[in-house]
PDB file of C-alpha atoms and ligand atoms in Angstrom:
ATOM      1  CA  UNK A   1     -45.595  85.238  12.944  1.00 85.00           C
ATOM      2  CA  UNK A   2     -43.329  85.135  15.992  1.00 92.00           C
ATOM      3  CA  UNK A   3     -46.162  86.521  18.121  1.00 94.00           C
ATOM      4  CA  UNK A   4     -48.484  83.814  16.809  1.00 94.00           C
ATOM      5  CA  UNK A   5     -45.986  81.095  17.661  1.00 95.00           C
ATOM      6  CA  UNK A   6     -45.557  82.644  21.115  1.00 96.00           C
ATOM      7  CA  UNK A   7     -49.330  82.539  21.709  1.00 96.00           C
ATOM      8  CA  UNK A   8     -49.424  78.928  20.517  1.00 96.00           C
ATOM      9  CA  UNK A   9     -46.615  78.029  22.905  1.00 96.00           C
ATOM     10  CA  UNK A  10     -48.649  79.460  25.784  1.00 97.00           C
ATOM     11  CA  UNK A  11     -51.689  77.269  25.096  1.00 97.00           C
ATOM     12  CA  UNK A  12     -52.317  74.680  27.776  1.00 97.00           C
ATOM     13  CA  UNK A  13     -51.906  71.020  26.945  1.00 94.00           C
ATOM     14  CA  UNK A  14     -55.689  70.533  27.062  1.00 96.00           C
ATOM     15  CA  UNK A  15     -56.182  73.440  24.658  1.00 97.00           C
ATOM     16  CA  UNK A  16     -53.845  72.131  21.958  1.00 97.00           C
ATOM     17  CA  UNK A  17     -54.809  69.879  19.101  1.00 97.00           C
ATOM     18  CA  UNK A  18     -52.778  66.721  18.622  1.00 96.00           C
ATOM     19  CA  UNK A  19     -49.738  67.274  16.397  1.00 96.00           C
ATOM     20  CA  UNK A  20     -51.117  65.068  13.628  1.00 96.00           C
ATOM     21  CA  UNK A  21     -54.456  66.899  13.730  1.00 97.00           C
ATOM     22  CA  UNK A  22     -52.699  70.267  13.586  1.00 96.00           C
ATOM     23  CA  UNK A  23     -50.597  69.140  10.615  1.00 97.00           C
ATOM     24  CA  UNK A  24     -53.596  67.771   8.701  1.00 97.00           C
ATOM     25  CA  UNK A  25     -55.500  71.011   9.273  1.00 98.00           C
ATOM     26  CA  UNK A  26     -52.602  73.140   8.046  1.00 97.00           C
ATOM     27  CA  UNK A  27     -52.139  70.917   4.993  1.00 97.00           C
ATOM     28  CA  UNK A  28     -55.777  71.606   4.122  1.00 97.00           C
ATOM     29  CA  UNK A  29     -55.383  75.348   4.716  1.00 97.00           C
ATOM     30  CA  UNK A  30     -52.270  75.479   2.523  1.00 97.00           C
ATOM     31  CA  UNK A  31     -54.250  74.168  -0.425  1.00 97.00           C
ATOM     32  CA  UNK A  32     -57.267  76.393   0.266  1.00 98.00           C
ATOM     33  CA  UNK A  33     -58.117  79.389  -1.896  1.00 97.00           C
ATOM     34  CA  UNK A  34     -59.059  81.381   1.215  1.00 98.00           C
ATOM     35  CA  UNK A  35     -55.493  81.338   2.550  1.00 98.00           C
ATOM     36  CA  UNK A  36     -53.546  84.577   2.054  1.00 97.00           C
ATOM     37  CA  UNK A  37     -50.389  85.545   3.967  1.00 93.00           C
ATOM     38  CA  UNK A  38     -51.041  83.005   6.747  1.00 94.00           C
ATOM     39  CA  UNK A  39     -54.533  84.400   7.225  1.00 96.00           C
ATOM     40  CA  UNK A  40     -57.855  82.763   6.446  1.00 97.00           C
ATOM     41  CA  UNK A  41     -59.710  85.379   4.436  1.00 97.00           C
ATOM     42  CA  UNK A  42     -63.006  83.606   5.177  1.00 95.00           C
ATOM     43  CA  UNK A  43     -62.840  84.567   8.852  1.00 94.00           C
ATOM     44  CA  UNK A  44     -59.716  86.700   9.331  1.00 95.00           C
ATOM     45  CA  UNK A  45     -57.954  84.300  11.692  1.00 94.00           C
ATOM     46  CA  UNK A  46     -54.319  83.249  11.624  1.00 96.00           C
ATOM     47  CA  UNK A  47     -54.563  79.672  10.450  1.00 97.00           C
ATOM     48  CA  UNK A  48     -51.530  78.536  12.465  1.00 97.00           C
ATOM     49  CA  UNK A  49     -53.291  79.565  15.660  1.00 97.00           C
ATOM     50  CA  UNK A  50     -56.679  78.243  14.616  1.00 96.00           C
ATOM     51  CA  UNK A  51     -55.214  74.875  13.642  1.00 97.00           C
ATOM     52  CA  UNK A  52     -53.275  74.613  16.899  1.00 97.00           C
ATOM     53  CA  UNK A  53     -56.347  74.975  19.116  1.00 97.00           C
ATOM     54  CA  UNK A  54     -58.136  71.744  19.896  1.00 96.00           C
ATOM     55  CA  UNK A  55     -61.677  73.087  19.679  1.00 94.00           C
ATOM     56  CA  UNK A  56     -61.232  75.120  16.487  1.00 95.00           C
ATOM     57  CA  UNK A  57     -63.245  74.603  13.343  1.00 94.00           C
ATOM     58  CA  UNK A  58     -62.851  75.666   9.756  1.00 96.00           C
ATOM     59  CA  UNK A  59     -65.594  78.198   8.870  1.00 95.00           C
ATOM     60  CA  UNK A  60     -66.219  76.235   5.676  1.00 95.00           C
ATOM     61  CA  UNK A  61     -65.977  72.799   7.307  1.00 95.00           C
ATOM     62  CA  UNK A  62     -62.948  71.856   5.220  1.00 96.00           C
ATOM     63  CA  UNK A  63     -61.540  70.293   8.360  1.00 94.00           C
ATOM     64  CA  UNK A  64     -63.096  69.267  11.644  1.00 79.00           C
ATOM     65  CA  UNK A  65     -61.762  68.913  15.174  1.00 68.00           C
TER      66      UNK A  65
HETATM   67  S1  SF4 B 101     -59.652  77.644   7.963  1.00 72.62           S
HETATM   68 FE1  SF4 B 101     -60.840  76.643   6.304  1.00 72.62          FE
HETATM   69  S2  SF4 B 101     -61.490  78.305   4.931  1.00 72.62           S
HETATM   70 FE2  SF4 B 101     -59.833  79.087   6.228  1.00 72.62          FE
HETATM   71  S3  SF4 B 101     -57.929  78.757   5.047  1.00 72.62           S
HETATM   72 FE3  SF4 B 101     -58.203  76.966   6.379  1.00 72.62          FE
HETATM   73  S4  SF4 B 101     -59.306  75.469   5.126  1.00 72.62           S
HETATM   74 FE4  SF4 B 101     -59.556  77.479   4.155  1.00 72.62          FE
END
């Protein structure tokens, strides 16, 4: 996970989702059946990184931008 947090820290300000958006996304992921070991098994991404990026989308539209 440290590498994921490092990548997130390197995102530009214009690439990052707002903190409240990021938190709401992660709250949804944490209650999602597709989440396993910090990974979305629907698409294989690390949800922390996906949620942190402004333009990301949930593959099942459980959260939007
Ligand atoms: S990105 Fe979507 S499908 Fe994947 S764990 Fe999060 S809410 Fe679930």
